[in-house]
PDB file of C-alpha atoms in Angstrom:
ATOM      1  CA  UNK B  24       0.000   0.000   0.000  1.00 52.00           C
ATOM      2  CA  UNK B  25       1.642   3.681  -0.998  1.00 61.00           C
ATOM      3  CA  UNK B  26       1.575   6.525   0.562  1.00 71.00           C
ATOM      4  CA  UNK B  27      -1.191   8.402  -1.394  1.00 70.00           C
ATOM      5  CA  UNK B  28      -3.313   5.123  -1.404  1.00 71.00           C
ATOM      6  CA  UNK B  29      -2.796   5.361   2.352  1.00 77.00           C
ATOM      7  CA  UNK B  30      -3.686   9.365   2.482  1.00 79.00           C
ATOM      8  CA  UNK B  31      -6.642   9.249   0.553  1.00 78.00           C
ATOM      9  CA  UNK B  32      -8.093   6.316   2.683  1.00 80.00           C
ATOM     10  CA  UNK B  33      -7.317   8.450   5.824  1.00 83.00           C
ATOM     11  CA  UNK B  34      -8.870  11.476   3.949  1.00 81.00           C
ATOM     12  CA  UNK B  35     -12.192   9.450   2.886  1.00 82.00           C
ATOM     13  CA  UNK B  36     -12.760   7.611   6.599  1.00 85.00           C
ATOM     14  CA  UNK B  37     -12.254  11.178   8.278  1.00 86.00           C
ATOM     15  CA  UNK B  38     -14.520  13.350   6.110  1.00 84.00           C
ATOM     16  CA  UNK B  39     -17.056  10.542   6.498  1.00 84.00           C
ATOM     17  CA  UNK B  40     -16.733  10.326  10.138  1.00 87.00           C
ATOM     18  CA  UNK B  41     -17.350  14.212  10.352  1.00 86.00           C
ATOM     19  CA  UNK B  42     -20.673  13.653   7.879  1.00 84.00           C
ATOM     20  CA  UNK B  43     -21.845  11.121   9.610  1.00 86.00           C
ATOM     21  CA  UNK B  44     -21.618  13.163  13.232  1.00 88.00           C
ATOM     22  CA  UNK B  45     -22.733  16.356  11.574  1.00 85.00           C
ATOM     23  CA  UNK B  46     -25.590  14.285  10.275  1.00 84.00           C
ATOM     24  CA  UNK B  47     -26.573  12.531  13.431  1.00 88.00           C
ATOM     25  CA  UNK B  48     -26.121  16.403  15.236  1.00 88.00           C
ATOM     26  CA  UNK B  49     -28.444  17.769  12.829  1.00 83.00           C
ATOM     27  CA  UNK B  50     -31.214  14.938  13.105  1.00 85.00           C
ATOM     28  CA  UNK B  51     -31.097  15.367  17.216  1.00 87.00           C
ATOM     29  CA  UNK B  52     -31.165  19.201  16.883  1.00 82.00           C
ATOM     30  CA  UNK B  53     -33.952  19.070  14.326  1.00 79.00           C
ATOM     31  CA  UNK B  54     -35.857  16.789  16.630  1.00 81.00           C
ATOM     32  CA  UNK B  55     -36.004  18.290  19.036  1.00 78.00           C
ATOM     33  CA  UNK B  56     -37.019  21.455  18.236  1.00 73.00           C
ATOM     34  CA  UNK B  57     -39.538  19.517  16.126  1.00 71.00           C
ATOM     35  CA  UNK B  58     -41.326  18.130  18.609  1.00 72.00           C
ATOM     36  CA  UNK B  59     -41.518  21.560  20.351  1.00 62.00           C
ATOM     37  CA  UNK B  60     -43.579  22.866  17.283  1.00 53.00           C
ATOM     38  CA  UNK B  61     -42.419  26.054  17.452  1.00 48.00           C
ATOM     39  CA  UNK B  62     -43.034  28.852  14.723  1.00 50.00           C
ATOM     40  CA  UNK B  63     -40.879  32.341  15.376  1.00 49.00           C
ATOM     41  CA  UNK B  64     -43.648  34.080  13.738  1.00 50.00           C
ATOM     42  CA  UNK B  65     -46.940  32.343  14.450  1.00 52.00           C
ATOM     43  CA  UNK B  66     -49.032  35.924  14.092  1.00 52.00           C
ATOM     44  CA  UNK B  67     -46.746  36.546  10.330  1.00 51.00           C
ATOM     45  CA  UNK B  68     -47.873  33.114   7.684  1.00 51.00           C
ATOM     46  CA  UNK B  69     -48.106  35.494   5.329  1.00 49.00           C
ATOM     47  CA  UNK B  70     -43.970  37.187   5.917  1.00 46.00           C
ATOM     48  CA  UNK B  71     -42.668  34.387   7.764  1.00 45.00           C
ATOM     49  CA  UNK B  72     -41.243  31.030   7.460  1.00 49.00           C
ATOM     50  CA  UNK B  73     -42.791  28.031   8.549  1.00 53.00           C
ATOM     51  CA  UNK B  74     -40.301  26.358  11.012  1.00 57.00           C
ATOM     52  CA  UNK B  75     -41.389  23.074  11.325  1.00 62.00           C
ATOM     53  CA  UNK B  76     -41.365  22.590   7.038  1.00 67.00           C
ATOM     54  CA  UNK B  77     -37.378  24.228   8.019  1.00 67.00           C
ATOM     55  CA  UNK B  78     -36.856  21.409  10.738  1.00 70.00           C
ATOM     56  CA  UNK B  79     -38.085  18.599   8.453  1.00 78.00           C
ATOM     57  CA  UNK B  80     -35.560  19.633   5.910  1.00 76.00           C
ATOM     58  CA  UNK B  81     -33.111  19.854   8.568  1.00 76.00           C
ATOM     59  CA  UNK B  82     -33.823  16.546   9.913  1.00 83.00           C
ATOM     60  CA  UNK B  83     -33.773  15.165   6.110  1.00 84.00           C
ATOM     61  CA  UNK B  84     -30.737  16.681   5.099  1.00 83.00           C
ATOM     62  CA  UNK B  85     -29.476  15.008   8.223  1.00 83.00           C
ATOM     63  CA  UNK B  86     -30.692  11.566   7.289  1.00 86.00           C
ATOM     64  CA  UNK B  87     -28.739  11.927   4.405  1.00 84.00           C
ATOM     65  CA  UNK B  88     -25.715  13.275   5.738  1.00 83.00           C
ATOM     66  CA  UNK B  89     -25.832  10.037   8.577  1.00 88.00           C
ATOM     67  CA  UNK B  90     -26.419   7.884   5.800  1.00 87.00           C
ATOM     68  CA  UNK B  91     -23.524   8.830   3.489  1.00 85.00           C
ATOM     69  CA  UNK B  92     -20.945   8.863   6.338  1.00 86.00           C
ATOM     70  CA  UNK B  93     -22.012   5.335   7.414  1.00 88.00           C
ATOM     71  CA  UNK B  94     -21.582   4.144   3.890  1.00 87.00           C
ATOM     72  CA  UNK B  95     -18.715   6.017   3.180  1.00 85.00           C
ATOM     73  CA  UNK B  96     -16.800   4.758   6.389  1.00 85.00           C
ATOM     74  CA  UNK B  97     -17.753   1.138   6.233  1.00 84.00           C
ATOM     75  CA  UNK B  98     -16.555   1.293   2.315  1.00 83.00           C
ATOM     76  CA  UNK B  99     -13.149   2.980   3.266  1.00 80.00           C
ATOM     77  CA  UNK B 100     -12.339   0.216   5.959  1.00 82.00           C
ATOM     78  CA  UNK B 101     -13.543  -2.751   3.964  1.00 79.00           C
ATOM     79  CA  UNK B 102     -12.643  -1.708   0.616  1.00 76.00           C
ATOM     80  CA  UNK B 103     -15.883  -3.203  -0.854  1.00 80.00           C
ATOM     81  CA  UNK B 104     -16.547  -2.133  -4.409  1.00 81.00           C
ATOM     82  CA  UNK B 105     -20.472  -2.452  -4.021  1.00 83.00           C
ATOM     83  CA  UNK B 106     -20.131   0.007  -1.177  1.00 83.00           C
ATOM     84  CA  UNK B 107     -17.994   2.758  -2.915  1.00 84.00           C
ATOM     85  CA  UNK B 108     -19.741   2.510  -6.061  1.00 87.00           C
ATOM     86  CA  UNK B 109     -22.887   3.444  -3.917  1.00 88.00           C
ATOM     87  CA  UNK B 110     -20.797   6.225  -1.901  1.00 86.00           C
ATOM     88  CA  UNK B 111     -19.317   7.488  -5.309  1.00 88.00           C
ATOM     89  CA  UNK B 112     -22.934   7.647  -7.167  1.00 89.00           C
ATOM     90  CA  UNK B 113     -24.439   9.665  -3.925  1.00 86.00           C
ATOM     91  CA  UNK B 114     -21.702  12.193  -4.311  1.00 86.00           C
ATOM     92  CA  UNK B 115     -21.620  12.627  -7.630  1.00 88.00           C
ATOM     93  CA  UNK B 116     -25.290  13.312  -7.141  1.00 89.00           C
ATOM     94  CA  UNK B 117     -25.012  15.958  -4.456  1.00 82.00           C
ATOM     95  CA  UNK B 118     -21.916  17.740  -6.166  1.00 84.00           C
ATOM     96  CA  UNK B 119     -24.621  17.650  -9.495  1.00 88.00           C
ATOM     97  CA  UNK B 120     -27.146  19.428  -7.357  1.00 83.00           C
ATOM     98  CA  UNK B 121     -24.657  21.882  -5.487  1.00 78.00           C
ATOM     99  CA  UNK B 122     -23.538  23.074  -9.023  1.00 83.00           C
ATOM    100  CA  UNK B 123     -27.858  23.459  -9.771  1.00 84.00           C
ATOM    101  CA  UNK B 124     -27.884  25.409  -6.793  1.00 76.00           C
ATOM    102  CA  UNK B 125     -25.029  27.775  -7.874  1.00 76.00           C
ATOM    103  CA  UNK B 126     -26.429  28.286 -11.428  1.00 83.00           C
ATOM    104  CA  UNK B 127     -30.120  28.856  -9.773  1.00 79.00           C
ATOM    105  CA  UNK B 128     -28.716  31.212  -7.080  1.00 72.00           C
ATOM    106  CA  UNK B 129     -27.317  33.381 -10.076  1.00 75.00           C
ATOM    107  CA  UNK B 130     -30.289  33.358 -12.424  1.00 80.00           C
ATOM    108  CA  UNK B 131     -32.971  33.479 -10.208  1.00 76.00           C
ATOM    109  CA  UNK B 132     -30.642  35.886  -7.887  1.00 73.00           C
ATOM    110  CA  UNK B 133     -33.271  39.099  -9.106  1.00 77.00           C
ATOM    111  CA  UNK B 134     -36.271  37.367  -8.848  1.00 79.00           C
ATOM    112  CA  UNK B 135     -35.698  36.517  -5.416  1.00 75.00           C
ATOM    113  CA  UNK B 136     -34.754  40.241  -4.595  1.00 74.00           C
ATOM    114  CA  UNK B 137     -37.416  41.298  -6.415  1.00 79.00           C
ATOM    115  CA  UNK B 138     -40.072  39.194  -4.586  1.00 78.00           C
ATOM    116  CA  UNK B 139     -38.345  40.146  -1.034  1.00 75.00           C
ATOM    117  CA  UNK B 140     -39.020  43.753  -1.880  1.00 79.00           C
ATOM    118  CA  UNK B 141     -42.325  43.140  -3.043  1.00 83.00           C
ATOM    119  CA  UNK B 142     -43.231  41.239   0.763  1.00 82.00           C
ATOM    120  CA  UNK B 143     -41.555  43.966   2.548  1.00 84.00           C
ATOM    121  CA  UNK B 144     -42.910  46.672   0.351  1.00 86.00           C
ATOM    122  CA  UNK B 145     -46.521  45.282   1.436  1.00 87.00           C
ATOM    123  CA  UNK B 146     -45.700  45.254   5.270  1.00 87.00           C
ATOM    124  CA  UNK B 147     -44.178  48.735   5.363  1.00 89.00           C
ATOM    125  CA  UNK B 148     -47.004  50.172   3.334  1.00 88.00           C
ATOM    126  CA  UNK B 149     -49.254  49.297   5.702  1.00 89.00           C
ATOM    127  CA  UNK B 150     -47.227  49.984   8.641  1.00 90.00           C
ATOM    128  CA  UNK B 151     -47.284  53.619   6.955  1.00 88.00           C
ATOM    129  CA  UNK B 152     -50.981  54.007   5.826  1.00 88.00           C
ATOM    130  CA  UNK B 153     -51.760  53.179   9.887  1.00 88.00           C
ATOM    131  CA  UNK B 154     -49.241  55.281  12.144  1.00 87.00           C
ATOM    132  CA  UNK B 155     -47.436  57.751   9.638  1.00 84.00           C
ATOM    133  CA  UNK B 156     -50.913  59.018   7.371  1.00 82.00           C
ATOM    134  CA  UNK B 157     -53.430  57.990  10.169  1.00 80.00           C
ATOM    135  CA  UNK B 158     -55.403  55.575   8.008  1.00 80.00           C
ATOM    136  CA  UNK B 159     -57.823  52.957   8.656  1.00 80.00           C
ATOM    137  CA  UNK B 160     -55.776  50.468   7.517  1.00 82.00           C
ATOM    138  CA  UNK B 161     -55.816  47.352   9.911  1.00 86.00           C
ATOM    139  CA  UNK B 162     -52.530  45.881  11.376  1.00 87.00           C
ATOM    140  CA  UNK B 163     -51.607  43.963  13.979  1.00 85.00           C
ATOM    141  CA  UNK B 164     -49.083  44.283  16.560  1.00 85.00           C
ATOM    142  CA  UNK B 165     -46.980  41.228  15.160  1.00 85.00           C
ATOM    143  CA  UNK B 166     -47.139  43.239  11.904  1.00 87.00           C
ATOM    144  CA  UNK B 167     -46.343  46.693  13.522  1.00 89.00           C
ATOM    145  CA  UNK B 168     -43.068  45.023  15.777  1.00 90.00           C
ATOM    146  CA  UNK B 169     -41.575  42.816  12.519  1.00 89.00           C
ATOM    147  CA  UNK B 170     -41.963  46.443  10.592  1.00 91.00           C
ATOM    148  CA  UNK B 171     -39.291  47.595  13.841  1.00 92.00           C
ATOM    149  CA  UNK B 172     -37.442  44.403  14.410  1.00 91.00           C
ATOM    150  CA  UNK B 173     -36.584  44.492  10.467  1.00 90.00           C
ATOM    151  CA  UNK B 174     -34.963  47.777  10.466  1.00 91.00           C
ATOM    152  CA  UNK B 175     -33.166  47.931  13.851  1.00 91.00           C
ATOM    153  CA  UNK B 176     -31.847  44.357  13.025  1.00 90.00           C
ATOM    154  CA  UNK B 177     -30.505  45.388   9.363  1.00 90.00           C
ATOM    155  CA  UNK B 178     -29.981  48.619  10.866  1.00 91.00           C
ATOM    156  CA  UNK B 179     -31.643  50.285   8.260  1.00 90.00           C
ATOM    157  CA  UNK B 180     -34.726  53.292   8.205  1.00 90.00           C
ATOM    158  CA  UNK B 181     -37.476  52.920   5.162  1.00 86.00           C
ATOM    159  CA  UNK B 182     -37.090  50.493   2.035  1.00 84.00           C
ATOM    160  CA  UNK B 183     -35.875  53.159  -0.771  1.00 76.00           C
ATOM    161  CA  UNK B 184     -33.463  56.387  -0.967  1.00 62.00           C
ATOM    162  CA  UNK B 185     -36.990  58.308  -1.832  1.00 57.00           C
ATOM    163  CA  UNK B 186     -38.415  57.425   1.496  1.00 64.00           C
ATOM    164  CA  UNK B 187     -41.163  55.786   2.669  1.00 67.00           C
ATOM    165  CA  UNK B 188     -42.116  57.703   6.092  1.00 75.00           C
ATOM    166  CA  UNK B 189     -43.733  60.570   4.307  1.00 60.00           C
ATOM    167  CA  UNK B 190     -43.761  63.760   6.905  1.00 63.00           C
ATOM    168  CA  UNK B 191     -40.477  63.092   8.405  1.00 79.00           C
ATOM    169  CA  UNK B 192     -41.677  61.107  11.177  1.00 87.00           C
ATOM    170  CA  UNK B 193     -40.003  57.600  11.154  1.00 91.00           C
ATOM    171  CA  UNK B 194     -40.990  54.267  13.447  1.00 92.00           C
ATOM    172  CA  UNK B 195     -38.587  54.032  16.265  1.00 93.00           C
ATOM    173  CA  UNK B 196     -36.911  50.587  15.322  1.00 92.00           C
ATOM    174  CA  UNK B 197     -34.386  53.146  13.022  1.00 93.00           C
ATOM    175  CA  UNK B 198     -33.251  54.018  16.145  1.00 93.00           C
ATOM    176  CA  UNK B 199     -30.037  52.210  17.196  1.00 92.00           C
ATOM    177  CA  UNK B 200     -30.914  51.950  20.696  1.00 91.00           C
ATOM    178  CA  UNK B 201     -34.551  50.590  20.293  1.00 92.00           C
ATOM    179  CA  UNK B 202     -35.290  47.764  22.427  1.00 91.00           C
ATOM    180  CA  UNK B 203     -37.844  45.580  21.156  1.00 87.00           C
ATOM    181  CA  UNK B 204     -38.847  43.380  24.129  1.00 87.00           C
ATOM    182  CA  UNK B 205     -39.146  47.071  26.554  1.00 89.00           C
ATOM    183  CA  UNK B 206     -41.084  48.468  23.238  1.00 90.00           C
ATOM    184  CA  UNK B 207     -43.723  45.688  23.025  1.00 86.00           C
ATOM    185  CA  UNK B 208     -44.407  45.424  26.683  1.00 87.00           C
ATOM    186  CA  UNK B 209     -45.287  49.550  26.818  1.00 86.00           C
ATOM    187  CA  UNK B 210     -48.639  49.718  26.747  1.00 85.00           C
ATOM    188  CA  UNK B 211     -48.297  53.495  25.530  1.00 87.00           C
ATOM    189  CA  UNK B 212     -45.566  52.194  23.140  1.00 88.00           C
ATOM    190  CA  UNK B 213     -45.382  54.936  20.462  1.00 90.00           C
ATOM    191  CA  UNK B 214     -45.523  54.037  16.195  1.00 91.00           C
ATOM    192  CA  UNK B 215     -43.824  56.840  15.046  1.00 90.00           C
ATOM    193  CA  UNK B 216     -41.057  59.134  16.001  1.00 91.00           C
ATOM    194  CA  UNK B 217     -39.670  62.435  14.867  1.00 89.00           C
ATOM    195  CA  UNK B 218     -36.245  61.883  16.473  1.00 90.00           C
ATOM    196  CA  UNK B 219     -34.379  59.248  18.069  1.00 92.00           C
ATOM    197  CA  UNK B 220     -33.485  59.841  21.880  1.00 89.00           C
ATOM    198  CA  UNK B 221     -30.862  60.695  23.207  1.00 89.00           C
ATOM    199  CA  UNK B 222     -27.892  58.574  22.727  1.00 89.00           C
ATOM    200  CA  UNK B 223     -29.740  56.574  20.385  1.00 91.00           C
ATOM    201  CA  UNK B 224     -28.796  57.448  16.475  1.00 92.00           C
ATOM    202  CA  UNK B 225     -31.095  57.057  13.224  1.00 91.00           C
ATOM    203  CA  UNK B 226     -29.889  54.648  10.613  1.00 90.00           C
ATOM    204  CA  UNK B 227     -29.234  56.146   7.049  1.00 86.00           C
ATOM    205  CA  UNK B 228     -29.592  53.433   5.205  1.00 87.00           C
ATOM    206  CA  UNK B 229     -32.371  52.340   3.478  1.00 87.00           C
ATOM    207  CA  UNK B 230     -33.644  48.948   3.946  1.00 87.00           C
ATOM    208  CA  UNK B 231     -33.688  47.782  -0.064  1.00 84.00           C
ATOM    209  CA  UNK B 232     -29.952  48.897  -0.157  1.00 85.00           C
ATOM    210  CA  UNK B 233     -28.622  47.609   3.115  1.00 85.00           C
ATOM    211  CA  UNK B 234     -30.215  43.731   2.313  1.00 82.00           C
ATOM    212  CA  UNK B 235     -28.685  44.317  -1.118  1.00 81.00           C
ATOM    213  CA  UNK B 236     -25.490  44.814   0.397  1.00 83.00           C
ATOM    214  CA  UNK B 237     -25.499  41.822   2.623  1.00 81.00           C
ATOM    215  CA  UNK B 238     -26.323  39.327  -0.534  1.00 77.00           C
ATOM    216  CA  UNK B 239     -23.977  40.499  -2.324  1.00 78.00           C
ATOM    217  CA  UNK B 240     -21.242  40.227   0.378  1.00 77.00           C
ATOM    218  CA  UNK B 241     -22.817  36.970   1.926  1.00 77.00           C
ATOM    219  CA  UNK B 242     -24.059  35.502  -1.758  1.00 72.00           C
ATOM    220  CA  UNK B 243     -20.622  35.102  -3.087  1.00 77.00           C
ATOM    221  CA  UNK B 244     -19.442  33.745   0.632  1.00 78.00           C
ATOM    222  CA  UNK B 245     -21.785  31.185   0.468  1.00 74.00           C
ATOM    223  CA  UNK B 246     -21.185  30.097  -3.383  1.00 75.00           C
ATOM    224  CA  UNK B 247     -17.376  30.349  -2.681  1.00 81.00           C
ATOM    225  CA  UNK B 248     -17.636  27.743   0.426  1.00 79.00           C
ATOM    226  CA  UNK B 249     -19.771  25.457  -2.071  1.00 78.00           C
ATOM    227  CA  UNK B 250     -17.155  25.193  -4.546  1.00 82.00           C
ATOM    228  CA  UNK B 251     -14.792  24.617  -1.717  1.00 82.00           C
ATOM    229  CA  UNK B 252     -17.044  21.981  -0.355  1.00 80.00           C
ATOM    230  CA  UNK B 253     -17.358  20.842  -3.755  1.00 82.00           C
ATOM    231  CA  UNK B 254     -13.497  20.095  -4.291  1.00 84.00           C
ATOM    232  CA  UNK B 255     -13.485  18.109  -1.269  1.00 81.00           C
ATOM    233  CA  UNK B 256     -15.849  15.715  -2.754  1.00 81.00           C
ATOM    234  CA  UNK B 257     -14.480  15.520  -6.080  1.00 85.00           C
ATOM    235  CA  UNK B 258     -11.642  14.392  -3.762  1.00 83.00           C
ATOM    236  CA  UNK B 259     -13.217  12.302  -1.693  1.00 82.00           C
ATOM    237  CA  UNK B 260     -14.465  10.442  -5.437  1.00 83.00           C
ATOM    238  CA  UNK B 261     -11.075   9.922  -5.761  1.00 84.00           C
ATOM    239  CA  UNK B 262     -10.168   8.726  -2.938  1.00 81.00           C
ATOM    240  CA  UNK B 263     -12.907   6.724  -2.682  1.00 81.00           C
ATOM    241  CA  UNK B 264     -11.788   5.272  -6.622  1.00 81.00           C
ATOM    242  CA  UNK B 265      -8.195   4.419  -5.535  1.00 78.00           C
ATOM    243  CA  UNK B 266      -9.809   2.508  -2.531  1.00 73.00           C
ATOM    244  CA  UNK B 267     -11.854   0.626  -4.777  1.00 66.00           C
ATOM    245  CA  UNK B 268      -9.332   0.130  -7.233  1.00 55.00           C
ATOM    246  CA  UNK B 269      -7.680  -1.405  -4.873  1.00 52.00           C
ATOM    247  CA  UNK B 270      -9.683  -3.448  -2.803  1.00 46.00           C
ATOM    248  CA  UNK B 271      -7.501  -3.302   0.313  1.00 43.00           C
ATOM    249  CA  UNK B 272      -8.646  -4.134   3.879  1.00 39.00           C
ATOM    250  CA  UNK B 273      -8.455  -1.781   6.515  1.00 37.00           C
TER     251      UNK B 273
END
């Protein structure tokens, strides 16, 4: 047995060790937090995500991951072709899907903005027609703190550079030092502000620009580490081909 015959084995029964514990980590994490049924948003269907579809996924994904680490393990110790054929056909299929996922991420990249702003645009709209013009417009108080929590957690005020606040007047999550637990739990909690108090500082940014901003630097992060993770398992087909090849015993 060479050296590089030796490496890659080491390098296919490590990788698969860490999928296979990542895997079982993300089935117990999922759940549990399954079982709890718990939705972030349960007052937002129509602007929020449903967390138990999220945990399902998680707890699939999982699955998968447990699965491939067990097979890829037990084929790098026993050098069985059946088993690395298996192990080499799942990863060609997920490194087939991560490169759909790259392509999709950049073609459907400005429909998915688009579609964001259109949500948002809804929320604030409303949030505006209510507190800033004095409307009849009904919205509830889920609404009214997710139109806050949005902009003090981007740390952004209104959705374009033309504004959306009208007279001035602005809702108090553009403040930096807005505290969304003390806000919801004043029962004279105020909608709209003129200034931010003191200490506290207005954000300048508007919200459409700032979440641009933060795909753009966290979009190419994310495809970047794919590719990466991508490599490996080109790699780890290799590796998992010389084993084969082979057909040493651990």
């Amino acid at each position: 047995m060479g050296c590089c015959e030796v490496l890659m084995k080491a390098i296919l029964i490590i990788t698969n060790v860490i999928v296979l514990l990542a895997g079982a980590i993300l089935l117990i994490v999922g759940g549990v937090f399954y079982a709890k049924q718990h939705d972030f948003f349960p007052d937002l269907p129509e602007y929020s995500l449903d967390v138990g579809s999220t945990l399902i996924a998680m707890m699939v994904i999982g699955g998968i991951l447990f699965l491939v680490g067990f097979i890829g393990c037990l084929g790098a110790c026993s050098g069985k072709s059946g088993l690395l054929n298996i192990y080499f056909i799942v990863i060609l299929i997920v490194v087939i899907l991560e490169l759909v996922i790259i392509i999709l991420a950049v073609v459907k990249k400005d429909e998915f903005e688009e579609a964001a702003e259109d949500a948002a645009k809804t929320l604030f709209t409303k949030y505006q027609d209510k507190y800033m013009t004095g409307g009849a417009v009904e919205i509830t108080d889920a609404e009214s703190s997710a139109v806050n929590f949005a902009q003090h957690t981007f740390e952004c005020c209104g959705l374009s550079a033309a504004g959306i606040w009208g007279n001035g007047d602005f809702p108090p999550g553009c403040c930096s030092k807005w505290d969304q637990s003390t806000w919801e739990k004043d029962a004279n909690r105020v909608y709209k502000i003129s200034a931010c108090p003191t200490g506290s500082t207005k954000y300048t940014v508007n919200c459409n620009d700032r979440i641009e901003q933060l795909m753009e630097e966290f979009g190419w992060v994310i495809i970047i580490i794919i590719i990466v993770i991508i490599a490996f398992e080109i790699l780890c087909m290799i590796a998992a081909c010389v084993s084969k090849k082979k057909n040493y015993v651990a």
